[in-house]
mmCIF file of C-alpha atoms in Angstrom:
data_model
loop_
_atom_site.group_PDB
_atom_site.id
_atom_site.type_symbol
_atom_site.label_atom_id
_atom_site.label_comp_id
_atom_site.label_asym_id
_atom_site.label_seq_id
_atom_site.Cartn_x
_atom_site.Cartn_y
_atom_site.Cartn_z
ATOM 1 C CA MET V 1 -53.969 12.042 -15.473
ATOM 2 C CA LYS V 2 -52.951 15.006 -17.432
ATOM 3 C CA ARG V 3 -54.820 15.818 -20.291
ATOM 4 C CA VAL V 4 -52.738 16.586 -23.105
ATOM 5 C CA LEU V 5 -54.127 19.257 -25.518
ATOM 6 C CA ASP V 6 -53.550 18.933 -29.192
ATOM 7 C CA PHE V 7 -52.135 22.477 -30.371
ATOM 8 C CA LEU V 8 -51.597 21.449 -33.909
ATOM 9 C CA GLU V 9 -55.454 21.634 -34.700
ATOM 10 C CA ARG V 10 -55.950 22.683 -38.249
ATOM 11 C CA GLU V 11 -58.921 24.337 -39.787
ATOM 12 C CA ALA V 12 -60.401 23.120 -42.849
ATOM 13 C CA THR V 13 -59.892 24.646 -46.189
ATOM 14 C CA LEU V 14 -61.084 24.276 -49.232
ATOM 15 C CA ASN V 15 -59.484 24.277 -52.699
ATOM 16 C CA ARG V 16 -60.749 26.398 -55.737
ATOM 17 C CA ARG V 17 -62.637 23.022 -57.275
ATOM 18 C CA ASP V 18 -64.443 22.587 -54.316
ATOM 19 C CA PHE V 19 -65.499 26.180 -53.704
ATOM 20 C CA LEU V 20 -66.781 26.424 -57.056
ATOM 21 C CA LYS V 21 -69.071 23.485 -56.672
ATOM 22 C CA MET V 22 -70.227 24.886 -53.677
ATOM 23 C CA ALA V 23 -70.695 28.278 -55.232
ATOM 24 C CA LEU V 24 -73.305 26.412 -57.597
ATOM 25 C CA THR V 25 -75.634 25.536 -54.632
ATOM 26 C CA THR V 26 -77.200 28.861 -53.671
ATOM 27 C CA PHE V 27 -78.190 27.956 -49.995
ATOM 28 C CA VAL V 28 -74.965 26.177 -49.340
ATOM 29 C CA LEU V 29 -72.797 28.994 -50.103
ATOM 30 C CA PRO V 30 -74.225 31.553 -47.834
ATOM 31 C CA SER V 31 -74.444 28.971 -44.683
ATOM 32 C CA PHE V 32 -70.700 28.140 -45.500
ATOM 33 C CA LEU V 33 -69.284 31.523 -45.341
ATOM 34 C CA SER V 34 -71.525 32.057 -42.505
ATOM 35 C CA GLY V 35 -69.641 29.276 -40.874
ATOM 36 C CA CYS V 36 -66.180 30.521 -41.857
ATOM 37 C CA PHE V 37 -66.744 33.860 -40.359
ATOM 38 C CA LYS V 38 -68.164 32.427 -36.854
ATOM 39 C CA LYS V 39 -64.971 30.263 -36.898
ATOM 40 C CA ALA V 40 -62.963 33.283 -37.419
ATOM 41 C CA ARG V 41 -64.269 34.978 -34.643
ATOM 42 C CA GLN V 42 -63.374 32.801 -32.041
ATOM 43 C CA ARG V 43 -61.498 33.633 -29.267
ATOM 44 C CA THR V 44 -59.664 31.488 -26.786
ATOM 45 C CA LEU V 45 -56.834 31.169 -24.449
ATOM 46 C CA THR V 46 -54.738 28.343 -23.200
ATOM 47 C CA PHE V 47 -54.208 27.903 -19.365
ATOM 48 C CA PHE V 48 -51.230 26.284 -18.147
ATOM 49 C CA ASN V 49 -51.969 25.059 -14.281
ATOM 50 C CA TRP V 50 -51.831 22.131 -11.676
ATOM 51 C CA SER V 51 -54.751 19.892 -12.257
ATOM 52 C CA ASN V 52 -57.743 21.322 -9.962
ATOM 53 C CA TYR V 53 -56.502 24.523 -9.258
ATOM 54 C CA ILE V 54 -59.430 26.794 -9.851
ATOM 55 C CA GLY V 55 -62.679 27.276 -8.926
ATOM 56 C CA LYS V 56 -65.958 25.185 -10.070
ATOM 57 C CA LYS V 57 -67.661 27.790 -11.667
ATOM 58 C CA THR V 58 -64.723 30.273 -12.680
ATOM 59 C CA ILE V 59 -64.253 29.334 -16.407
ATOM 60 C CA PRO V 60 -68.140 28.249 -17.234
ATOM 61 C CA ASN V 61 -68.988 31.782 -15.596
ATOM 62 C CA PHE V 62 -66.250 33.494 -17.680
ATOM 63 C CA GLU V 63 -66.704 31.675 -20.972
ATOM 64 C CA LYS V 64 -70.184 32.559 -20.874
ATOM 65 C CA GLU V 65 -69.564 36.137 -19.836
ATOM 66 C CA THR V 66 -66.969 36.876 -22.732
ATOM 67 C CA GLY V 67 -67.526 34.262 -24.849
ATOM 68 C CA VAL V 68 -63.540 33.429 -24.789
ATOM 69 C CA LYS V 69 -62.961 29.754 -24.924
ATOM 70 C CA VAL V 70 -60.432 28.727 -21.944
ATOM 71 C CA LYS V 71 -58.480 25.610 -22.893
ATOM 72 C CA MET V 72 -56.424 23.804 -19.935
ATOM 73 C CA ASP V 73 -53.465 21.629 -19.956
ATOM 74 C CA PHE V 74 -51.999 20.630 -16.595
ATOM 75 C CA PHE V 75 -48.439 19.975 -15.033
ATOM 76 C CA SER V 76 -47.768 17.663 -11.782
ATOM 77 C CA ASP V 77 -44.849 19.658 -10.554
ATOM 78 C CA GLU V 78 -43.083 23.091 -11.153
ATOM 79 C CA GLU V 79 -39.818 21.598 -12.874
ATOM 80 C CA GLU V 80 -42.033 19.566 -15.362
ATOM 81 C CA MET V 81 -44.041 23.261 -16.312
ATOM 82 C CA PHE V 82 -40.173 24.407 -16.077
ATOM 83 C CA ALA V 83 -38.934 22.301 -18.406
ATOM 84 C CA LYS V 84 -41.585 22.520 -20.767
ATOM 85 C CA LEU V 85 -41.269 26.241 -21.526
ATOM 86 C CA LYS V 86 -37.860 26.129 -21.452
ATOM 87 C CA THR V 87 -37.709 23.780 -24.667
ATOM 88 C CA GLY V 88 -39.810 26.025 -26.644
ATOM 89 C CA ILE V 89 -43.392 24.520 -26.824
ATOM 90 C CA GLN V 90 -45.536 26.997 -27.832
ATOM 91 C CA GLY V 91 -49.411 27.523 -27.407
ATOM 92 C CA TYR V 92 -49.430 28.617 -23.828
ATOM 93 C CA ASP V 93 -50.812 32.059 -22.866
ATOM 94 C CA LEU V 94 -51.159 31.903 -18.994
ATOM 95 C CA ILE V 95 -49.567 29.667 -16.264
ATOM 96 C CA VAL V 96 -49.581 29.336 -12.641
ATOM 97 C CA ALA V 97 -45.983 29.530 -10.879
ATOM 98 C CA THR V 98 -44.531 29.525 -7.603
ATOM 99 C CA ASP V 99 -42.809 32.526 -6.032
ATOM 100 C CA TYR V 100 -39.161 30.456 -6.052
ATOM 101 C CA MET V 101 -40.284 29.875 -9.960
ATOM 102 C CA ILE V 102 -40.501 33.378 -10.877
ATOM 103 C CA PRO V 103 -36.773 34.640 -11.149
ATOM 104 C CA ARG V 104 -36.069 31.374 -13.365
ATOM 105 C CA LEU V 105 -38.990 32.282 -15.722
ATOM 106 C CA LYS V 106 -37.738 35.900 -15.743
ATOM 107 C CA GLY V 107 -34.389 35.327 -16.211
ATOM 108 C CA LEU V 108 -34.886 32.923 -19.664
ATOM 109 C CA ASN V 109 -37.746 35.558 -20.767
ATOM 110 C CA LEU V 110 -40.221 33.036 -20.773
ATOM 111 C CA ILE V 111 -42.352 35.375 -19.396
ATOM 112 C CA ASP V 112 -43.816 38.883 -20.117
ATOM 113 C CA ALA V 113 -44.485 42.196 -18.096
ATOM 114 C CA ILE V 114 -47.925 42.614 -17.177
ATOM 115 C CA PRO V 115 -49.652 45.807 -18.644
ATOM 116 C CA GLN V 116 -51.124 46.665 -15.150
ATOM 117 C CA ASP V 117 -53.252 49.557 -16.720
ATOM 118 C CA LYS V 118 -55.192 46.717 -18.654
ATOM 119 C CA LEU V 119 -56.088 45.306 -15.157
ATOM 120 C CA LYS V 120 -58.632 47.472 -13.671
ATOM 121 C CA ASN V 121 -59.139 44.896 -10.618
ATOM 122 C CA LEU V 122 -55.579 44.972 -9.440
ATOM 123 C CA GLY V 123 -56.452 47.431 -6.886
ATOM 124 C CA ASN V 124 -58.263 44.622 -5.316
ATOM 125 C CA LEU V 125 -55.260 43.117 -3.948
ATOM 126 C CA ASP V 126 -53.799 43.202 0.053
ATOM 127 C CA PRO V 127 -50.803 45.451 -0.641
ATOM 128 C CA ASN V 128 -48.666 43.310 1.073
ATOM 129 C CA PHE V 129 -48.511 41.157 -1.655
ATOM 130 C CA THR V 130 -47.475 43.433 -3.975
ATOM 131 C CA ARG V 131 -44.371 43.999 -2.424
ATOM 132 C CA ALA V 132 -43.138 40.455 -2.570
ATOM 133 C CA SER V 133 -39.149 39.925 -2.706
ATOM 134 C CA PHE V 134 -39.595 37.465 -6.102
ATOM 135 C CA ASP V 135 -41.432 40.098 -8.061
ATOM 136 C CA PRO V 136 -41.505 43.911 -6.179
ATOM 137 C CA GLY V 137 -44.285 45.603 -7.686
ATOM 138 C CA LEU V 138 -46.030 43.068 -9.501
ATOM 139 C CA VAL V 139 -44.067 43.793 -12.837
ATOM 140 C CA HIS V 140 -44.434 40.212 -14.021
ATOM 141 C CA THR V 141 -47.033 38.383 -11.814
ATOM 142 C CA VAL V 142 -50.260 38.728 -10.113
ATOM 143 C CA PRO V 143 -50.615 36.697 -7.101
ATOM 144 C CA TYR V 144 -53.435 33.732 -7.332
ATOM 145 C CA LEU V 145 -53.484 31.551 -4.393
ATOM 146 C CA TRP V 146 -51.176 31.056 -1.273
ATOM 147 C CA GLY V 147 -50.668 28.521 1.404
ATOM 148 C CA THR V 148 -48.323 26.281 3.501
ATOM 149 C CA THR V 149 -46.501 23.076 3.519
ATOM 150 C CA GLY V 150 -47.469 20.732 6.210
ATOM 151 C CA ILE V 151 -48.174 17.436 7.663
ATOM 152 C CA GLY V 152 -51.546 15.774 6.532
ATOM 153 C CA TYR V 153 -52.783 12.934 8.587
ATOM 154 C CA ASN V 154 -55.424 10.262 9.442
ATOM 155 C CA LYS V 155 -56.757 11.155 13.281
ATOM 156 C CA LYS V 156 -58.194 7.301 13.070
ATOM 157 C CA TYR V 157 -54.750 5.770 12.999
ATOM 158 C CA ILE V 158 -52.536 8.963 14.231
ATOM 159 C CA LYS V 159 -53.820 9.490 17.725
ATOM 160 C CA ASN V 160 -51.349 12.152 18.554
ATOM 161 C CA PRO V 161 -51.264 14.998 16.150
ATOM 162 C CA PRO V 162 -47.326 15.174 14.458
ATOM 163 C CA ARG V 163 -45.269 18.038 16.214
ATOM 164 C CA SER V 164 -42.207 17.196 14.225
ATOM 165 C CA TRP V 165 -40.910 16.481 10.461
ATOM 166 C CA ARG V 166 -39.482 13.768 12.166
ATOM 167 C CA ASP V 167 -42.883 12.116 12.590
ATOM 168 C CA LEU V 168 -42.528 11.284 8.863
ATOM 169 C CA TRP V 169 -39.444 9.133 9.885
ATOM 170 C CA ASN V 170 -41.711 6.891 12.809
ATOM 171 C CA PRO V 171 -41.081 3.153 11.384
ATOM 172 C CA GLU V 172 -44.211 2.621 13.316
ATOM 173 C CA TYR V 173 -46.120 3.944 10.150
ATOM 174 C CA LYS V 174 -43.673 2.072 7.623
ATOM 175 C CA GLY V 175 -45.812 1.875 4.140
ATOM 176 C CA LYS V 176 -48.449 4.519 5.590
ATOM 177 C CA ILE V 177 -46.244 7.959 4.594
ATOM 178 C CA SER V 178 -45.934 9.875 1.901
ATOM 179 C CA MET V 179 -43.631 12.560 0.618
ATOM 180 C CA LEU V 180 -44.319 15.468 -2.029
ATOM 181 C CA ASP V 181 -42.311 14.879 -5.020
ATOM 182 C CA ASN V 182 -40.680 18.275 -5.085
ATOM 183 C CA VAL V 183 -37.495 19.075 -4.346
ATOM 184 C CA ARG V 184 -38.073 22.193 -2.756
ATOM 185 C CA ASP V 185 -40.232 20.821 -0.162
ATOM 186 C CA GLY V 186 -38.259 17.569 0.219
ATOM 187 C CA ILE V 187 -35.202 19.235 0.735
ATOM 188 C CA GLY V 188 -36.114 22.507 2.192
ATOM 189 C CA CYS V 189 -38.297 20.657 4.952
ATOM 190 C CA THR V 190 -35.704 18.165 5.582
ATOM 191 C CA LEU V 191 -32.953 21.301 6.427
ATOM 192 C CA LEU V 192 -35.295 22.608 8.421
ATOM 193 C CA LEU V 193 -35.633 19.669 10.669
ATOM 194 C CA LEU V 194 -31.891 19.501 10.878
ATOM 195 C CA GLY V 195 -31.281 23.237 11.661
ATOM 196 C CA LEU V 196 -29.532 23.756 9.045
ATOM 197 C CA PRO V 197 -29.807 27.053 6.544
ATOM 198 C CA ILE V 198 -32.904 26.804 4.258
ATOM 199 C CA ASP V 199 -30.975 27.798 1.333
ATOM 200 C CA SER V 200 -27.792 26.000 1.989
ATOM 201 C CA LYS V 201 -25.471 24.329 -0.586
ATOM 202 C CA ASP V 202 -22.664 23.179 1.749
ATOM 203 C CA PRO V 203 -21.779 19.550 0.379
ATOM 204 C CA GLN V 204 -21.651 18.772 3.799
ATOM 205 C CA HIS V 205 -25.179 19.812 4.800
ATOM 206 C CA LEU V 206 -26.981 18.447 1.448
ATOM 207 C CA LYS V 207 -25.003 15.086 2.336
ATOM 208 C CA LYS V 208 -26.772 14.996 5.634
ATOM 209 C CA VAL V 209 -29.901 15.415 4.120
ATOM 210 C CA ARG V 210 -29.327 13.033 1.153
ATOM 211 C CA ASP V 211 -28.298 10.516 4.050
ATOM 212 C CA PHE V 212 -31.768 11.274 6.236
ATOM 213 C CA LEU V 213 -34.030 11.377 3.261
ATOM 214 C CA VAL V 214 -32.326 7.787 1.904
ATOM 215 C CA GLN V 215 -32.895 6.591 5.923
ATOM 216 C CA GLN V 216 -36.414 7.549 5.269
ATOM 217 C CA LYS V 217 -37.373 5.846 1.909
ATOM 218 C CA PRO V 218 -38.081 2.461 2.843
ATOM 219 C CA LEU V 219 -40.817 3.979 5.114
ATOM 220 C CA LEU V 220 -42.420 5.564 2.221
ATOM 221 C CA LYS V 221 -45.308 4.328 0.079
ATOM 222 C CA HIS V 222 -43.804 6.555 -2.556
ATOM 223 C CA TYR V 223 -43.387 10.217 -3.312
ATOM 224 C CA SER V 224 -46.650 11.836 -4.759
ATOM 225 C CA SER V 225 -47.859 15.302 -5.454
ATOM 226 C CA THR V 226 -50.764 14.410 -7.143
ATOM 227 C CA THR V 227 -52.319 11.085 -5.423
ATOM 228 C CA TYR V 228 -51.915 11.630 -1.862
ATOM 229 C CA MET V 229 -55.154 13.352 -1.673
ATOM 230 C CA ASP V 230 -57.071 10.242 -2.533
ATOM 231 C CA GLU V 231 -54.503 8.166 -0.549
ATOM 232 C CA LEU V 232 -55.493 9.865 2.447
ATOM 233 C CA ILE V 233 -59.347 9.821 2.127
ATOM 234 C CA ALA V 234 -58.734 6.100 1.462
ATOM 235 C CA GLY V 235 -56.771 5.383 4.070
ATOM 236 C CA GLU V 236 -53.916 4.001 2.329
ATOM 237 C CA ILE V 237 -51.412 6.531 3.880
ATOM 238 C CA TRP V 238 -52.143 7.906 7.052
ATOM 239 C CA LEU V 239 -49.217 10.597 7.590
ATOM 240 C CA CYS V 240 -47.709 12.639 4.551
ATOM 241 C CA GLN V 241 -46.180 15.774 3.568
ATOM 242 C CA GLY V 242 -48.393 17.499 1.799
ATOM 243 C CA TRP V 243 -50.168 21.200 0.999
ATOM 244 C CA ASN V 244 -52.869 22.617 3.223
ATOM 245 C CA GLY V 245 -55.405 23.084 0.616
ATOM 246 C CA ASP V 246 -55.031 19.703 -0.547
ATOM 247 C CA VAL V 247 -55.362 18.069 2.712
ATOM 248 C CA LEU V 248 -58.350 20.281 3.530
ATOM 249 C CA GLN V 249 -59.824 19.238 0.303
ATOM 250 C CA ALA V 250 -59.746 15.667 1.094
ATOM 251 C CA SER V 251 -61.328 16.319 4.860
ATOM 252 C CA LYS V 252 -64.508 17.322 3.243
ATOM 253 C CA GLU V 253 -64.635 13.784 1.963
ATOM 254 C CA ASN V 254 -62.948 12.200 5.296
ATOM 255 C CA PRO V 255 -63.533 13.968 8.382
ATOM 256 C CA GLU V 256 -61.056 12.259 10.043
ATOM 257 C CA LEU V 257 -58.190 14.073 8.295
ATOM 258 C CA ASP V 258 -56.217 17.020 9.839
ATOM 259 C CA TYR V 259 -53.489 19.408 8.977
ATOM 260 C CA ALA V 260 -50.658 20.746 11.251
ATOM 261 C CA ILE V 261 -47.639 22.950 10.767
ATOM 262 C CA PRO V 262 -44.671 21.069 12.113
ATOM 263 C CA GLN V 263 -42.717 23.120 15.315
ATOM 264 C CA GLU V 264 -39.209 23.118 13.246
ATOM 265 C CA GLY V 265 -41.290 25.498 10.932
ATOM 266 C CA SER V 266 -42.429 25.122 7.339
ATOM 267 C CA PHE V 267 -42.966 27.047 4.303
ATOM 268 C CA MET V 268 -45.159 29.359 2.707
ATOM 269 C CA TYR V 269 -45.812 29.927 -0.622
ATOM 270 C CA VAL V 270 -47.336 32.124 -3.432
ATOM 271 C CA ASP V 271 -48.670 30.636 -6.429
ATOM 272 C CA SER V 272 -49.066 33.623 -9.323
ATOM 273 C CA LEU V 273 -50.609 34.218 -12.756
ATOM 274 C CA CYS V 274 -47.840 34.847 -15.447
ATOM 275 C CA LEU V 275 -48.193 35.917 -19.021
ATOM 276 C CA ILE V 276 -46.242 33.815 -21.448
ATOM 277 C CA ARG V 277 -44.023 36.044 -23.718
ATOM 278 C CA GLY V 278 -45.101 36.247 -27.071
ATOM 279 C CA SER V 279 -48.882 34.953 -26.298
ATOM 280 C CA GLU V 280 -51.104 35.117 -29.054
ATOM 281 C CA HIS V 281 -54.291 35.860 -26.851
ATOM 282 C CA ARG V 282 -52.831 38.324 -25.078
ATOM 283 C CA GLU V 283 -56.049 40.622 -24.781
ATOM 284 C CA GLU V 284 -58.532 37.545 -23.843
ATOM 285 C CA THR V 285 -55.689 36.106 -21.268
ATOM 286 C CA LEU V 286 -55.744 39.744 -19.689
ATOM 287 C CA SER V 287 -59.235 39.735 -19.677
ATOM 288 C CA PHE V 288 -59.087 36.347 -17.884
ATOM 289 C CA ILE V 289 -56.906 37.546 -15.035
ATOM 290 C CA ASP V 290 -58.805 40.433 -14.542
ATOM 291 C CA PHE V 291 -61.871 38.329 -14.191
ATOM 292 C CA ILE V 292 -60.173 36.400 -11.626
ATOM 293 C CA LEU V 293 -59.001 39.448 -9.642
ATOM 294 C CA ARG V 294 -62.871 39.909 -8.782
ATOM 295 C CA PRO V 295 -63.703 39.793 -5.008
ATOM 296 C CA GLU V 296 -66.329 37.307 -5.671
ATOM 297 C CA VAL V 297 -64.052 35.175 -8.141
ATOM 298 C CA ALA V 298 -61.305 34.808 -5.940
ATOM 299 C CA ALA V 299 -63.455 34.039 -3.077
ATOM 300 C CA GLU V 300 -64.694 31.145 -5.154
ATOM 301 C CA ILE V 301 -61.928 29.775 -5.995
ATOM 302 C CA SER V 302 -60.731 29.689 -2.545
ATOM 303 C CA ASN V 303 -64.111 28.159 -1.213
ATOM 304 C CA THR V 304 -63.475 25.339 -3.924
ATOM 305 C CA MET V 305 -59.811 25.164 -3.192
ATOM 306 C CA HIS V 306 -59.420 25.939 0.398
ATOM 307 C CA TYR V 307 -56.596 27.828 -0.247
ATOM 308 C CA ALA V 308 -56.017 31.745 0.871
ATOM 309 C CA ASN V 309 -56.278 34.534 -1.877
ATOM 310 C CA ALA V 310 -54.223 37.461 -2.066
ATOM 311 C CA ASN V 311 -57.696 39.570 -2.859
ATOM 312 C CA ALA V 312 -58.278 41.924 0.047
ATOM 313 C CA LYS V 313 -62.238 42.603 -0.965
ATOM 314 C CA ALA V 314 -62.932 39.146 -1.006
ATOM 315 C CA LYS V 315 -63.239 38.256 2.622
ATOM 316 C CA PRO V 316 -66.902 39.178 2.256
ATOM 317 C CA PHE V 317 -67.327 36.309 -0.182
ATOM 318 C CA LEU V 318 -65.598 33.921 1.725
ATOM 319 C CA ASP V 319 -67.062 30.757 3.191
ATOM 320 C CA PRO V 320 -67.252 31.708 6.949
ATOM 321 C CA ALA V 321 -66.007 28.553 7.916
ATOM 322 C CA LEU V 322 -63.366 28.809 5.739
ATOM 323 C CA SER V 323 -62.457 32.587 6.600
ATOM 324 C CA LYS V 324 -61.961 31.570 10.470
ATOM 325 C CA ASP V 325 -59.582 28.404 9.473
ATOM 326 C CA LEU V 326 -56.510 28.828 10.949
ATOM 327 C CA ARG V 327 -54.954 26.011 8.857
ATOM 328 C CA VAL V 328 -55.824 28.328 5.828
ATOM 329 C CA PHE V 329 -55.281 31.800 7.415
ATOM 330 C CA PRO V 330 -52.375 30.761 10.143
ATOM 331 C CA SER V 331 -52.323 32.963 13.351
ATOM 332 C CA ALA V 332 -49.748 35.140 14.167
ATOM 333 C CA GLN V 333 -48.059 32.615 16.078
ATOM 334 C CA ILE V 334 -47.541 30.457 13.485
ATOM 335 C CA GLN V 335 -46.404 32.402 10.925
ATOM 336 C CA LYS V 336 -43.403 33.221 13.037
ATOM 337 C CA ARG V 337 -42.719 29.452 12.200
ATOM 338 C CA LEU V 338 -43.159 29.864 8.569
ATOM 339 C CA ARG V 339 -40.582 31.064 5.747
ATOM 340 C CA PHE V 340 -40.895 31.760 1.891
ATOM 341 C CA TYR V 341 -38.813 29.610 -0.341
ATOM 342 C CA ALA V 342 -35.213 30.601 -0.855
ATOM 343 C CA GLY V 343 -34.139 31.856 -4.178
ATOM 344 C CA LEU V 344 -31.474 29.627 -4.897
ATOM 345 C CA ASP V 345 -28.272 30.486 -7.807
ATOM 346 C CA GLU V 346 -28.119 28.455 -10.716
ATOM 347 C CA GLU V 347 -25.063 26.102 -8.798
ATOM 348 C CA THR V 348 -27.424 25.436 -5.630
ATOM 349 C CA GLU V 349 -30.471 24.510 -7.944
ATOM 350 C CA ARG V 350 -27.997 22.057 -9.733
ATOM 351 C CA ALA V 351 -26.899 20.506 -6.135
ATOM 352 C CA TRP V 352 -29.985 20.386 -4.840
ATOM 353 C CA ASN V 353 -31.731 18.571 -7.823
ATOM 354 C CA LYS V 354 -28.596 16.286 -7.941
ATOM 355 C CA VAL V 355 -28.957 15.223 -4.160
ATOM 356 C CA TRP V 356 -32.976 14.801 -4.870
ATOM 357 C CA GLN V 357 -32.194 12.332 -7.990
ATOM 358 C CA GLU V 358 -29.905 10.575 -5.908
ATOM 359 C CA VAL V 359 -32.781 9.875 -3.108
ATOM 360 C CA LYS V 360 -35.174 8.761 -5.203
ATOM 361 C CA VAL V 361 -33.181 6.375 -7.561
ATOM 362 C CA GLY V 362 -30.962 5.158 -4.946
#
């Protein structure tokens, strides 16, 4: 359940009469003023992120070291995050955004350029991530975590590891299948399955995608990007489209769970930290980003979340089993089957969203 923060909290104020009354009490006034000064010195930042997408110790350790309070708010998908920022809601300082979302955020001036001279740990990043097509030179982003989309499955019920996206259309598993509630993964992976261009806006291609997804719908338990981990653990679903780190976290509680990349290929993505334009806590936010760029901190986040990070100096701090896990760090052979999400123009975005809504409400 998303916890919504109250950004309109007001500090208590005193009228003149109340102040004079307190001034008559010699011992109360110094205490009161001390409290006010302490309140004024409090430093905070607000982080808008996926739920449970950070290390267990990351925020407590940062708060203890710096005295800066990190407030959290959560979103359940990228479109929800984008819509909220687009409406002009104030109060956020830092967000996590997936690579394909960055051009849209930049296009509407929702994120600021990041002053790289304020990040002394930026040099810890793997140079490969500094040349990303969605933000060459890391002008507006700092890579956070990266992962893949694939198929999570329960070996207790799925005896043969899934090899194709088509396995998510198998009527044998009716009611035990789920798909991510994400237009990019839903349409993108179906385009891959059908052998069509992953950035297609051809009406005939999108009609094939829609028809294929509509055929699948009676087999699904539901579309979900947030609850499928718990459902995998509990055996309520046996087969799902999912993200590698989520499935691997779930497998710690249920060893029967595993993860596979389909033979048709899939997507890899980079989630990045972005500074919200007009942030009122810029210094604190940059301090937090730089803290996350420390190798031991990046490794702690990966060890908790089972997602790879972009920090080249973090490897010695990773759990040995994680650093060798090909489901987290795919082999060169598997990487050949992976693609980044395509950058879509506005017309294509609208066409894809229309198809996705028709599938979900149809």
